[in-house]
Coordinates of C-alpha atoms and ligand atoms in Angstrom, one line a residue:
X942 CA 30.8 6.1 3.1
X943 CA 31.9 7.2 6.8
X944 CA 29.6 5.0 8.4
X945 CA 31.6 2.5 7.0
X946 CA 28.1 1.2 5.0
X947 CA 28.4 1.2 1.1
X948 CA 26.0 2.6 -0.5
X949 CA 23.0 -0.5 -2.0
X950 CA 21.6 -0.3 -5.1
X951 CA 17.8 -1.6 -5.0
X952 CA 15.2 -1.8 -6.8
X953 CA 11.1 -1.8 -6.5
X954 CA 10.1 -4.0 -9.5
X955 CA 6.2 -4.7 -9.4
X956 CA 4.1 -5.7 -12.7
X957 CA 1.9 -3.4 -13.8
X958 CA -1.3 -6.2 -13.5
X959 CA -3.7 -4.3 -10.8
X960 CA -3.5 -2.2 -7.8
X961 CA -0.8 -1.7 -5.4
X962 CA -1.5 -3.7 -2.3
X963 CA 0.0 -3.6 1.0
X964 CA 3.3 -6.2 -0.3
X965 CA 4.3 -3.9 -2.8
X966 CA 4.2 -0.7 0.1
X967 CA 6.4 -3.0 2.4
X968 CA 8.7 -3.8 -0.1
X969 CA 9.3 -0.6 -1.7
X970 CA 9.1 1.3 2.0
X971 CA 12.6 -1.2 2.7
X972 CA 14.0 -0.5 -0.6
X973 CA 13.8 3.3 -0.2
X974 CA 15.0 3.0 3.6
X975 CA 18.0 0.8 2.8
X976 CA 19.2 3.2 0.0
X977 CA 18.4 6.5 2.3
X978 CA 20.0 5.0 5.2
X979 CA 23.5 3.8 2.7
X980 CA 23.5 6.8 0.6
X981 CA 22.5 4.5 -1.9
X982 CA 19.8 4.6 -5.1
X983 CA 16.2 3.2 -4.4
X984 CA 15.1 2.4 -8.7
X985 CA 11.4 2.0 -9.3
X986 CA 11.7 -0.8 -12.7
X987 CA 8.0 -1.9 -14.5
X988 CA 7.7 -5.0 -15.7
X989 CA 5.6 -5.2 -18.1
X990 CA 6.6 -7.8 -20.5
X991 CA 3.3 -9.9 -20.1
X992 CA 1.2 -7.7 -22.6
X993 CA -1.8 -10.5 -21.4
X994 CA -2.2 -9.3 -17.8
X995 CA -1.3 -5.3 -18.1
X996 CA -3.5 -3.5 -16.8
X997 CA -4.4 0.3 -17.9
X998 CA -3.1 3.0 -15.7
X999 CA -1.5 0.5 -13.0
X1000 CA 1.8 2.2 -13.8
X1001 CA 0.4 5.3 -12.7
X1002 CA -1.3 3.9 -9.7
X1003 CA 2.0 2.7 -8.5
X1004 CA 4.2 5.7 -9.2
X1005 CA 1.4 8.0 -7.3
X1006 CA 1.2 5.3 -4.6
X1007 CA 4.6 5.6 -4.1
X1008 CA 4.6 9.5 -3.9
X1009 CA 1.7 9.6 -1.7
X1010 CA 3.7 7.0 0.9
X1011 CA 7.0 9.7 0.4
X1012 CA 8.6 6.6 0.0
X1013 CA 10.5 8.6 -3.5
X1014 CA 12.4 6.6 -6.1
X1015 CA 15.7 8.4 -7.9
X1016 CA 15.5 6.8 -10.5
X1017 CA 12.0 5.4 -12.7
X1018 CA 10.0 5.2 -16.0
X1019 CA 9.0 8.8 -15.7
X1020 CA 11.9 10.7 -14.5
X1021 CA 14.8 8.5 -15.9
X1022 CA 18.1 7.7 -15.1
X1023 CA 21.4 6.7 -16.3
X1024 CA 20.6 2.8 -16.7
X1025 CA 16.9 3.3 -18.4
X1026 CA 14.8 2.4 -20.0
X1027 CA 12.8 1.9 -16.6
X1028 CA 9.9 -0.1 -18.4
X1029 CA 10.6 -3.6 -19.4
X1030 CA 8.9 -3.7 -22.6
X1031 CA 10.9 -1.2 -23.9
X1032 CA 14.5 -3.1 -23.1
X1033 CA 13.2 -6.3 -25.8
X1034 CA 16.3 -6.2 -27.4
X1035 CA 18.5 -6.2 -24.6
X1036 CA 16.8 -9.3 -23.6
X1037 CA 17.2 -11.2 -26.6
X1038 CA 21.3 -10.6 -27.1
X1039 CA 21.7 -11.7 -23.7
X1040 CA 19.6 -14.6 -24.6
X1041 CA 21.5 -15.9 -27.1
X1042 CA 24.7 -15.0 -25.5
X1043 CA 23.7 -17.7 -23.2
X1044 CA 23.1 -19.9 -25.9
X1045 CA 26.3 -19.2 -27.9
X1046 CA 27.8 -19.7 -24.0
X1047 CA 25.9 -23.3 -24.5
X1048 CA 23.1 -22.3 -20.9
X1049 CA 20.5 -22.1 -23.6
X1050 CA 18.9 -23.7 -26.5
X1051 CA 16.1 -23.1 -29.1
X1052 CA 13.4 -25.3 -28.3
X1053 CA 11.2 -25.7 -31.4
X1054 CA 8.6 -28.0 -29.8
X1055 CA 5.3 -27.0 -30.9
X1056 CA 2.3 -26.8 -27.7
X1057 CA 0.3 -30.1 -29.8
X1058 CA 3.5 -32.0 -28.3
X1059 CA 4.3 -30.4 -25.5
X1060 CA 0.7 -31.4 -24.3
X1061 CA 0.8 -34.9 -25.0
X1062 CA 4.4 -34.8 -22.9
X1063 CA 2.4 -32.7 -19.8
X1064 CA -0.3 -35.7 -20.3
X1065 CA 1.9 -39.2 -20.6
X1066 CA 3.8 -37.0 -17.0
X1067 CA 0.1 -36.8 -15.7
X1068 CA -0.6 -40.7 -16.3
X1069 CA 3.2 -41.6 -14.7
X1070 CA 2.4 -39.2 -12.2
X1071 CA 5.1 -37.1 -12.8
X1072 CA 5.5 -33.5 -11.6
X1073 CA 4.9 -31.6 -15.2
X1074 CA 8.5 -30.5 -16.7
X1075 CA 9.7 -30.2 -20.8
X1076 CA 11.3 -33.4 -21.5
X1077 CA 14.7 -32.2 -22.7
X1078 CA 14.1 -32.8 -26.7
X1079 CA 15.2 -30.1 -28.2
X1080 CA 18.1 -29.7 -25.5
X1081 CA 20.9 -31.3 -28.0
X1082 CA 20.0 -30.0 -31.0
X1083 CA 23.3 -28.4 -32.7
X1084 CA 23.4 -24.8 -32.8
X1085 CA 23.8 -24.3 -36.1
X1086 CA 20.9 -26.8 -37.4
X1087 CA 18.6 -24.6 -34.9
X1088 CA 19.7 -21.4 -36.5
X1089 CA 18.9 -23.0 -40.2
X1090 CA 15.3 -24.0 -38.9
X1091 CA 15.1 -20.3 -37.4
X1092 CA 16.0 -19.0 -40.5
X1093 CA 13.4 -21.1 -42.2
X1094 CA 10.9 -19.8 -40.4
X1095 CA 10.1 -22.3 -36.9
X1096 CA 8.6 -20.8 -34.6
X1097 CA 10.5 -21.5 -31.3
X1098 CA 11.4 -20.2 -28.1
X1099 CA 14.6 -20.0 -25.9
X1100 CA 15.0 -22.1 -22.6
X1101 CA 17.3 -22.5 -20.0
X1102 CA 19.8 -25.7 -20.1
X1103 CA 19.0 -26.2 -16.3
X1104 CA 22.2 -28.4 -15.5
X1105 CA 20.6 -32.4 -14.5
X1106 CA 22.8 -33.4 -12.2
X1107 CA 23.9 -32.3 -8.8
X1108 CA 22.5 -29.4 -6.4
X1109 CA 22.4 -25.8 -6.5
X1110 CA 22.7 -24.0 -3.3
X1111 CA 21.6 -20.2 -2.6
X1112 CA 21.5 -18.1 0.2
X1113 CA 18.8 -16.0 1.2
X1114 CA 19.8 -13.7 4.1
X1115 CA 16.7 -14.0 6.1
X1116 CA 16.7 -17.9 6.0
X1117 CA 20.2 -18.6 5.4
X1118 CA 21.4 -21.4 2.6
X1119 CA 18.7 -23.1 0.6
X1120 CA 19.9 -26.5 -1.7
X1121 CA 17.9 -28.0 -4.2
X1122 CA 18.4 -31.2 -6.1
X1123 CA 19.0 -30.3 -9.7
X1124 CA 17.5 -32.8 -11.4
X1125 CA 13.7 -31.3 -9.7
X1126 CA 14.5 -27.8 -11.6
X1127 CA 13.0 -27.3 -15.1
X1128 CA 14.6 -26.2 -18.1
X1129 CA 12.9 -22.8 -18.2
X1130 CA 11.5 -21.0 -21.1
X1131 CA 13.4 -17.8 -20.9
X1132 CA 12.4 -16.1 -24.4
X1133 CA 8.7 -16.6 -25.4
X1134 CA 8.2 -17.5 -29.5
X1135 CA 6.8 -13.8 -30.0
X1136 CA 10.2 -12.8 -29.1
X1137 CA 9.6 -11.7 -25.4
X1138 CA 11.6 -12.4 -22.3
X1139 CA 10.3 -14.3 -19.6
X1140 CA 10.6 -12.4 -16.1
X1141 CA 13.3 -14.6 -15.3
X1142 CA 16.0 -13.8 -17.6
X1143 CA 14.5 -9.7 -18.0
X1144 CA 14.8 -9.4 -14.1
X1145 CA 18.2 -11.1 -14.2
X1146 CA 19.1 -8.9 -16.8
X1147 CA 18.2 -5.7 -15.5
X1148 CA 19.2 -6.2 -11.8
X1149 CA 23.0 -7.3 -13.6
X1150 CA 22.9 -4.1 -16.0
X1151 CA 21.2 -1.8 -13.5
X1152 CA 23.9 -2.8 -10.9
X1153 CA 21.8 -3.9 -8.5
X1154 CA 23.3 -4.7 -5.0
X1155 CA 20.3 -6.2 -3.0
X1156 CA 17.3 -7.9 -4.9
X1157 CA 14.2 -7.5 -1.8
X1158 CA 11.3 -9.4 -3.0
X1159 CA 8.1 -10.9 -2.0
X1160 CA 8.7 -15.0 -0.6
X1161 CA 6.6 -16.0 -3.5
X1162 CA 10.1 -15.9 -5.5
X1163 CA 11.5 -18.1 -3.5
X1164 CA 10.9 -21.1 -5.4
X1165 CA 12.1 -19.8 -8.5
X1166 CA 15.6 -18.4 -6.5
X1167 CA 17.7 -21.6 -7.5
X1168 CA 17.0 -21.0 -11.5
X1169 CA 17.7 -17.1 -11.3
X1170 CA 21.2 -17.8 -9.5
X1171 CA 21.8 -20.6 -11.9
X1172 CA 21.1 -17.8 -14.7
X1173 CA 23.4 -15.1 -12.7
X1174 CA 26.2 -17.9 -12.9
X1175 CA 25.7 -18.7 -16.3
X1176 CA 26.4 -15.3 -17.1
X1177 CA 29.3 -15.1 -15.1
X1178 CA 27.9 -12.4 -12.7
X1179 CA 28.4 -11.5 -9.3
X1180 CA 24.5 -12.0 -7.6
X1181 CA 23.2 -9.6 -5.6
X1182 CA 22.2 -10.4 -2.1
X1183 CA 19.0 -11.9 -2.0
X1184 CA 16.2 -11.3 0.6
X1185 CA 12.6 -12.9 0.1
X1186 CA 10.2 -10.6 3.0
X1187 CA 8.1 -12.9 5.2
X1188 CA 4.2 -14.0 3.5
X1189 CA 1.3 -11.4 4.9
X1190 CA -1.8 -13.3 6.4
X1191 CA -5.1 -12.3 6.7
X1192 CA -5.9 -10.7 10.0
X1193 CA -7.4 -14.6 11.3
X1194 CA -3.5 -15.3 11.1
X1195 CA -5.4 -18.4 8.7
X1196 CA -3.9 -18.1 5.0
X1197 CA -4.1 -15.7 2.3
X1198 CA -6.7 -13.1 1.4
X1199 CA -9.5 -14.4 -1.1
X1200 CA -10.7 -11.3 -3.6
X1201 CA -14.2 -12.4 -1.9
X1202 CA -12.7 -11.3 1.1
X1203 CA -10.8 -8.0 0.1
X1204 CA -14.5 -7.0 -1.0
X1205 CA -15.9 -7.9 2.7
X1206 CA -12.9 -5.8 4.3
X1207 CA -13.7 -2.9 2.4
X1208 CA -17.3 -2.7 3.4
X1209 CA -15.9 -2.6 7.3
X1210 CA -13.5 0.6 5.9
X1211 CA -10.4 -1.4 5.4
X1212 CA -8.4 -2.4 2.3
X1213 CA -5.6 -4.0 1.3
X1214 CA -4.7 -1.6 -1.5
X1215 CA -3.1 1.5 -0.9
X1216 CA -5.1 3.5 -3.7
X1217 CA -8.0 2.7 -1.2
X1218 CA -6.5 3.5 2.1
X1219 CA -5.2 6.7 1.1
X1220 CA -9.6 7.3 0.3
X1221 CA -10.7 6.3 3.5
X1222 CA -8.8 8.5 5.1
X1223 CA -5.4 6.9 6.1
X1224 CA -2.5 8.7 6.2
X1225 CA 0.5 8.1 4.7
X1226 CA 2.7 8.4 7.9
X1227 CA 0.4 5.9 9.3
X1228 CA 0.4 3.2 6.6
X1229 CA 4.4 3.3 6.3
X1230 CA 4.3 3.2 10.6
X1231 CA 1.9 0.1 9.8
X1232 CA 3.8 -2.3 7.1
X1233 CA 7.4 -1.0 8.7
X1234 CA 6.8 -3.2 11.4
X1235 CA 5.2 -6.2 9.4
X1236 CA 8.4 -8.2 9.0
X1237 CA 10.8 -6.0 10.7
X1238 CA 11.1 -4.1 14.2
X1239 CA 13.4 -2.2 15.8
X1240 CA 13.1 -3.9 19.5
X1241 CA 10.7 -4.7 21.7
X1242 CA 8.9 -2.1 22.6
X1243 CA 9.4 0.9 20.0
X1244 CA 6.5 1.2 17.5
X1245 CA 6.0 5.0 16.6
X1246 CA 8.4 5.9 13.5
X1247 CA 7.8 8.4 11.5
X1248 CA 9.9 7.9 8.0
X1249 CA 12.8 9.9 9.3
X1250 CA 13.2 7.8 12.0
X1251 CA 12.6 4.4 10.1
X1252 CA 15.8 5.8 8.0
X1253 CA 17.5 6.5 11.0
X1254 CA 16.6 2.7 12.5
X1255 CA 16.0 0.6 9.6
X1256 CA 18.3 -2.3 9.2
X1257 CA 18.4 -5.4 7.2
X1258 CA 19.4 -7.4 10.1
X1259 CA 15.9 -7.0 11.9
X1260 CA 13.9 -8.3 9.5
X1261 CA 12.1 -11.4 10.0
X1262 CA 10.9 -14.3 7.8
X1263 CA 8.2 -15.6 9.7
X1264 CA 4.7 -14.8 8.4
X1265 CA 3.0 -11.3 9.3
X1266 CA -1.0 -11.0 9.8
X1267 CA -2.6 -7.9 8.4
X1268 CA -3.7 -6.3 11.9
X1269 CA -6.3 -3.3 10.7
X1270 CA -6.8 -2.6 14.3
X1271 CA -3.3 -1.9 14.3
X1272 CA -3.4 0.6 11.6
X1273 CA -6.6 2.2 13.0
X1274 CA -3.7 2.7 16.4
X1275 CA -1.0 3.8 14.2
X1276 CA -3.7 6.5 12.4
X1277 CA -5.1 7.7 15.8
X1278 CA -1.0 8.4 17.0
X1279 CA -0.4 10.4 13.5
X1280 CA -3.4 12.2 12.8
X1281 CA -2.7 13.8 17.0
X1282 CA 0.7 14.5 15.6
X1283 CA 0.2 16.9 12.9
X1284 CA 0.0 20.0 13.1
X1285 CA -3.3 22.3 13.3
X1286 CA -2.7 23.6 10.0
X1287 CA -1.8 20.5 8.4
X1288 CA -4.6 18.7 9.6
X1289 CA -6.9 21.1 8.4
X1290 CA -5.0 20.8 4.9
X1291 CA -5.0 17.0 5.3
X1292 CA -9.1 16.7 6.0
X1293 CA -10.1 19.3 3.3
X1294 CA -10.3 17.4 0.6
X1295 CA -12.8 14.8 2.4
X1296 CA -15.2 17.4 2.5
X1297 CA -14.9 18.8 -1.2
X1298 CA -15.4 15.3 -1.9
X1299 CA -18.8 15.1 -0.5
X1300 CA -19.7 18.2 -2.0
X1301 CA -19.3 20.4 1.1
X1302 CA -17.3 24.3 0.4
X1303 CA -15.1 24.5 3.4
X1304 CA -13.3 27.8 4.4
X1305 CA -9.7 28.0 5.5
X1306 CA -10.0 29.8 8.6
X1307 CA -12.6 28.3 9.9
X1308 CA -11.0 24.8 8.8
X1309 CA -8.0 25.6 10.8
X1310 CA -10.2 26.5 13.9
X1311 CA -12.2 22.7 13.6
X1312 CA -9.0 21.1 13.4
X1313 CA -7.4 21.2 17.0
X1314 CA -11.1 20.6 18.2
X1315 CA -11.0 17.5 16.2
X1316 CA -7.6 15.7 16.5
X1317 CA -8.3 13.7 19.2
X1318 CA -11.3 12.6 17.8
X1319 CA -11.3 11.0 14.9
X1320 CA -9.4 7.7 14.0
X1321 CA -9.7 8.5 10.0
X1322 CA -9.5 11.8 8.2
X1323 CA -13.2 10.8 6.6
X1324 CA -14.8 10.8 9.5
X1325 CA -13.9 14.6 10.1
X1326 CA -16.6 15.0 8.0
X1327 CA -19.6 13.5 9.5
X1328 CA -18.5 15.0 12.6
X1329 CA -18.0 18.8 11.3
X1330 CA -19.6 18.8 8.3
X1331 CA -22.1 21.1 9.5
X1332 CA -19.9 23.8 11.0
X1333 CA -20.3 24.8 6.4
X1334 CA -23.9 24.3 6.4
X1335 CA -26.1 27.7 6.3
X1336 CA -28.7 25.2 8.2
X1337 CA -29.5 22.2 10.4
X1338 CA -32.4 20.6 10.2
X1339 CA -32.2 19.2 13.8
X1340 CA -35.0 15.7 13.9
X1341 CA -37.9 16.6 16.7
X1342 CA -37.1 12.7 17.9
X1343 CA -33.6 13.7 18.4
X1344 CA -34.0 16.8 20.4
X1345 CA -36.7 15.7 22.8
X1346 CA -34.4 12.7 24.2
X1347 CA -35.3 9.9 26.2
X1348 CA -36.2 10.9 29.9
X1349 CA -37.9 14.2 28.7
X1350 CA -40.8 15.4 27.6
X1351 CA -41.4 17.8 24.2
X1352 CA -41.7 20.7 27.1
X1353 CA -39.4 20.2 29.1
X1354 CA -36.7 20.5 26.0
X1355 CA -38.3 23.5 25.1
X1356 CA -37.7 25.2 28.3
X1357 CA -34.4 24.1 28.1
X1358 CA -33.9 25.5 24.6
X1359 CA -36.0 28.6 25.9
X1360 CA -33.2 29.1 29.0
X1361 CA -30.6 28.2 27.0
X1362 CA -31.5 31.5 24.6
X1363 CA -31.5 33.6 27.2
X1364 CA -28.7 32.6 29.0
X1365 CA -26.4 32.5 25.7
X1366 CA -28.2 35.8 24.6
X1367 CA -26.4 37.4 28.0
X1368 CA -23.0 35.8 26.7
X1369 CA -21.2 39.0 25.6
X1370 CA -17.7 37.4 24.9
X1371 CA -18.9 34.6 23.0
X1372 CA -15.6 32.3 23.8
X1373 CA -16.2 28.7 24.9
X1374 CA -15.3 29.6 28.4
X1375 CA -17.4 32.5 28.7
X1376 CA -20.8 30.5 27.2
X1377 CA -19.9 27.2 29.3
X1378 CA -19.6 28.9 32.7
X1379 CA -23.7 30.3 33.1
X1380 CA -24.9 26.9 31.4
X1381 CA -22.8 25.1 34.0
X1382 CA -24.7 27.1 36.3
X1383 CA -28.1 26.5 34.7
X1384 CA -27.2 22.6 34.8
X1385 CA -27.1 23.1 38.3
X1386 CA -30.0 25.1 38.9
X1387 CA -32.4 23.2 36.6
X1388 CA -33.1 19.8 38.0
X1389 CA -32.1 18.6 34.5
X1390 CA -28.5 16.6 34.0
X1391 CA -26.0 17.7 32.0
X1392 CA -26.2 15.3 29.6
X1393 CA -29.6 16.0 29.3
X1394 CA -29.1 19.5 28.8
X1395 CA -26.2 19.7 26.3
X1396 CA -27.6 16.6 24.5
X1397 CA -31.1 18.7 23.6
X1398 CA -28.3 21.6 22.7
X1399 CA -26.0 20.0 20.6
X1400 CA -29.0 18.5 18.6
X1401 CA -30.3 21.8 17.9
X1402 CA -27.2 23.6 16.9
X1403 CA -25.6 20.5 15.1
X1404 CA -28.5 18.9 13.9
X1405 CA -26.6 15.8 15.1
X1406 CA -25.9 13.5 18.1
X1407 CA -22.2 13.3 18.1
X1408 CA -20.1 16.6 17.4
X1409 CA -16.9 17.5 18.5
X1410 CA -16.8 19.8 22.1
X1411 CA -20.3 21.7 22.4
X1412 CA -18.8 25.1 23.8
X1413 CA -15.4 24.9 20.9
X1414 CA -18.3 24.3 18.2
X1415 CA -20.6 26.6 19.6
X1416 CA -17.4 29.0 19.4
X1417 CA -16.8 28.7 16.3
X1418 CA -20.3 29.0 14.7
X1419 CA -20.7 32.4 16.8
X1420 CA -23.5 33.8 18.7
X1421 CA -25.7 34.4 16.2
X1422 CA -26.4 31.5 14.4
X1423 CA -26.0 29.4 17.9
X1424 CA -28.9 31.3 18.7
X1425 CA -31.0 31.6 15.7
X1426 CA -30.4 27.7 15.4
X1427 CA -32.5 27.8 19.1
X1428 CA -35.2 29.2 18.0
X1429 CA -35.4 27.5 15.5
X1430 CA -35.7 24.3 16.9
X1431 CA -37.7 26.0 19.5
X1432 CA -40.2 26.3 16.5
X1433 CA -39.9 22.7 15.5
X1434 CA -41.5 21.6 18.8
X1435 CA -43.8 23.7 19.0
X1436 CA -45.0 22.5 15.5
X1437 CA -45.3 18.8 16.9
Ligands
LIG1595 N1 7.6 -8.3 -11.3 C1 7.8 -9.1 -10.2 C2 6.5 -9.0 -9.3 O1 5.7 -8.1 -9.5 C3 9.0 -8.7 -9.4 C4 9.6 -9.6 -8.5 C5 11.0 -9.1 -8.1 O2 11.1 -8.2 -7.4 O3 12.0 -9.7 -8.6 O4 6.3 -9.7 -8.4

């Protein structure tokens, strides 16, 4: 490359067991900007050998999560690529040759204990008080006594001869070298009896046979880092480098999220899960802005990005270890900042659908009218339509308790409806300037405040206490119906 960068090879590998969350955003937002910013190959890779915990459409969930975010793999399960299959449980074979390639190599044996045994092992550990771990027993058996009991039918699986003696060390680039004591790692089952790999020798696999460069991952892995380079070596295989992203907190800074407490966030209008955000009205730009800077930043100050510019200023060397707490105030910031810079048009494309949801037929035109009026306004794009919902209704149905505020009496909002009528009825060029200039003057002339005046108005022409800008609305509903709307509320005090 002329930047002098080679081009990475990464990979987003997430299990297809539930919704995307916020971790999986963050790491496959770093993937994609490390392989944008080298010229490189961001590779979205399911792993779904563990038939027990797949869950039904998660694989879809993720891909359109990913889309949504425009955080675009080049190479997946559904558009392919020249190392596929992208889905795990479709590359079973390739898993089990390179299983027993290790154990020809002797870095893996069949294990033919059955689970009555390795119980009573787990429970004699318990009573020494012993950290659980398989007891070696099947680790000397000759390879070609194992392959007669396999061909007579034992069931078995494959583990990993973890080596007993001496240490292991790895590097991690966020936290540097890590050594562990071999004697505390376990030998590993690596191929299940059904015939399955174990995460820990697929991944290994894949990342070596899909020539991947840098393996970014959640710090979860990080205990289980010693055994996957001890599998890399065993194979004789250059590793990748390795870098485990910092832990997110919840938003006390005090642990992890409970699943109680994902429910209790998303009665406040927040979520975790990006299927979620994306429905309460967060947009993309803003949820990328968001998780970009939990666990990396740029410097000190700096903290609007769109993507372009996170390609342009991402880089591995920024990121930090240290643990991140989920900050929704922050995202609410981060929304407000992208939602002012769209564009009219888009916003109005952008808030549509919020209104379809609830039923309400919008019109383009007028959409693209209510958008500037609303920009500055709203902090999520569902809240465009409690507050303009009713610029598509034929009719209001203003409450009497609403439009006779506190302070006045049922009269004396009826004169100022009454006025109101005729001043607007005068209003010729019915722009927002031309209507707000005579009410000003009214204001004035009336004894009555403002507030007090444009409140009793923008009750009867809303039907609601909080709209955007009185004159813009009244603007865009046109002199007519402002007026007609008057009246009518006119009539609904008088029938008190
Ligand atoms: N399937 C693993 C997960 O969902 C992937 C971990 C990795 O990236 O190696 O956490």
């Amino acid at each position: 490359m002329e930047n002098g960068i080679t081009p990475v090879r990464v990979r987003f590998a997430p299990s297809p067991t539930g919704h995307m969350h916020l971790g999986s955003a963050r790491t496959a937002l770093y993937d994609y900007l490390l392989a944008k910013k080298t010229g490189g190959k961001f590779i979205l890779r399911i792993e779904d050998t563990d038939q027990k915990r797949y869950v039904e459409g998660a694989e879809q969930e993720l891909i359109e999560g990913l889309r949504w975010l425009g955080v675009d793999f080049d190479e997946g399960p559904d558009i392919g690529g020249p190392f596929g299959p992208y889905r795990q449980s479709e590359r079973k074979g390739i898993y089990l040759k390179y299983a027993e390639q290790l154990v020809e190599s002797g870095h893996a044996y069949y294990c033919f204990c059955t689970p009555e045994r390795l119980t009573k092992v787990r429970e004699e550990q318990q009573r020494r008080k012993e950290a659980p771990h398989y007891d070696g027993n099947c680790r000397n058996i000759r390879i070609e006594e194992a392959r007669q009991r396999i061909e007579k039918g034992e069931k078995h699986v494959i583990r990993f001869k973890t080596p007993k003696e001496g240490t292991t060390t790895v590097k991690d680039l966020l936290r540097g070298e890590i050594t562990v004591e071999n004697r505390t790692l376990d030998d590993y089952i690596l191929v299940k009896s059904d015939g399955w790999a174990l995460y820990h020798l697929a991944a290994m696999v894949d990342d070596h046979l899909m020539k991947i460069t840098h393996v970014i991952r959640g710090s979860e892995w990080l205990p289980s880092l010693p055994l996957h380079s001890l599998i890399m070596q065993a194979f004789n295989w250059p590793e990748p480098v390795w870098v485990h992203l910092s832990v997110f907190l919840k938003p006390s800074g005090k642990g992890k999220m409970s699943k109680r407490e994902k429910d209790e966030l998303l009665k406040d209008g927040y979520s975790i899960f990006i299927k979620d955000l994306k429905d309460l009205g967060y947009l993309p730009e803003a949820v990328v802005n968001w998780v970009s800077l939990m666990g990396w930043s740029f410097d000190d100050h700096t903290e609007f990005f769109t993507l372009s510019d996170l390609i342009d200023k991402f880089s591995l060397e920024q990121l930090n270890p240290s643990p991140a707490a989920i900050n929704f105030s922050k995202l609410d910031h981060f929304n407000g900042l992208h939602i002012r810079n769209l564009t009219d048009e888009e916003l109005a494309r952008r808030i549509t659908p919020f209104f379809t949801a609830k039923g309400i037929k919008t019109d383009a035109e007028k959409m693209k009218k209510i958008a500037p009026i609303l920009k500055e306004r709203i902090a999520t794009l569902d809240e465009s339509v409690e507050m303009a919902g009713f610029f598509f209704k034929d009719k209001v149905l203003p409450a009497v308790e609403e439009l006779v505020p506190k302070g006045l009496t049922p009269a004396q909002a009826r004169e100022i409806l009454l006025e109101s009528h005729i001043i607007l009825s005068a209003v010729g060029n019915f722009s927002h300037k031309e209507a707000e200039e005579p009410m000003r003057a009214y204001v004035e002339s009336s004894g009555f405040s403002a507030g007090q005046v444009f409140g009793v108005l923008r009750v009867a022409i809303t039907g609601q206490k909080v709209s955007p800008p009185l004159f813009e609305s009244m603007e865009i509903i046109g002199k007519e119906v402002v007026l007609q709307r008057l009246q009518q509320s006119i009539r609904l005090i008088d029938q008190e």
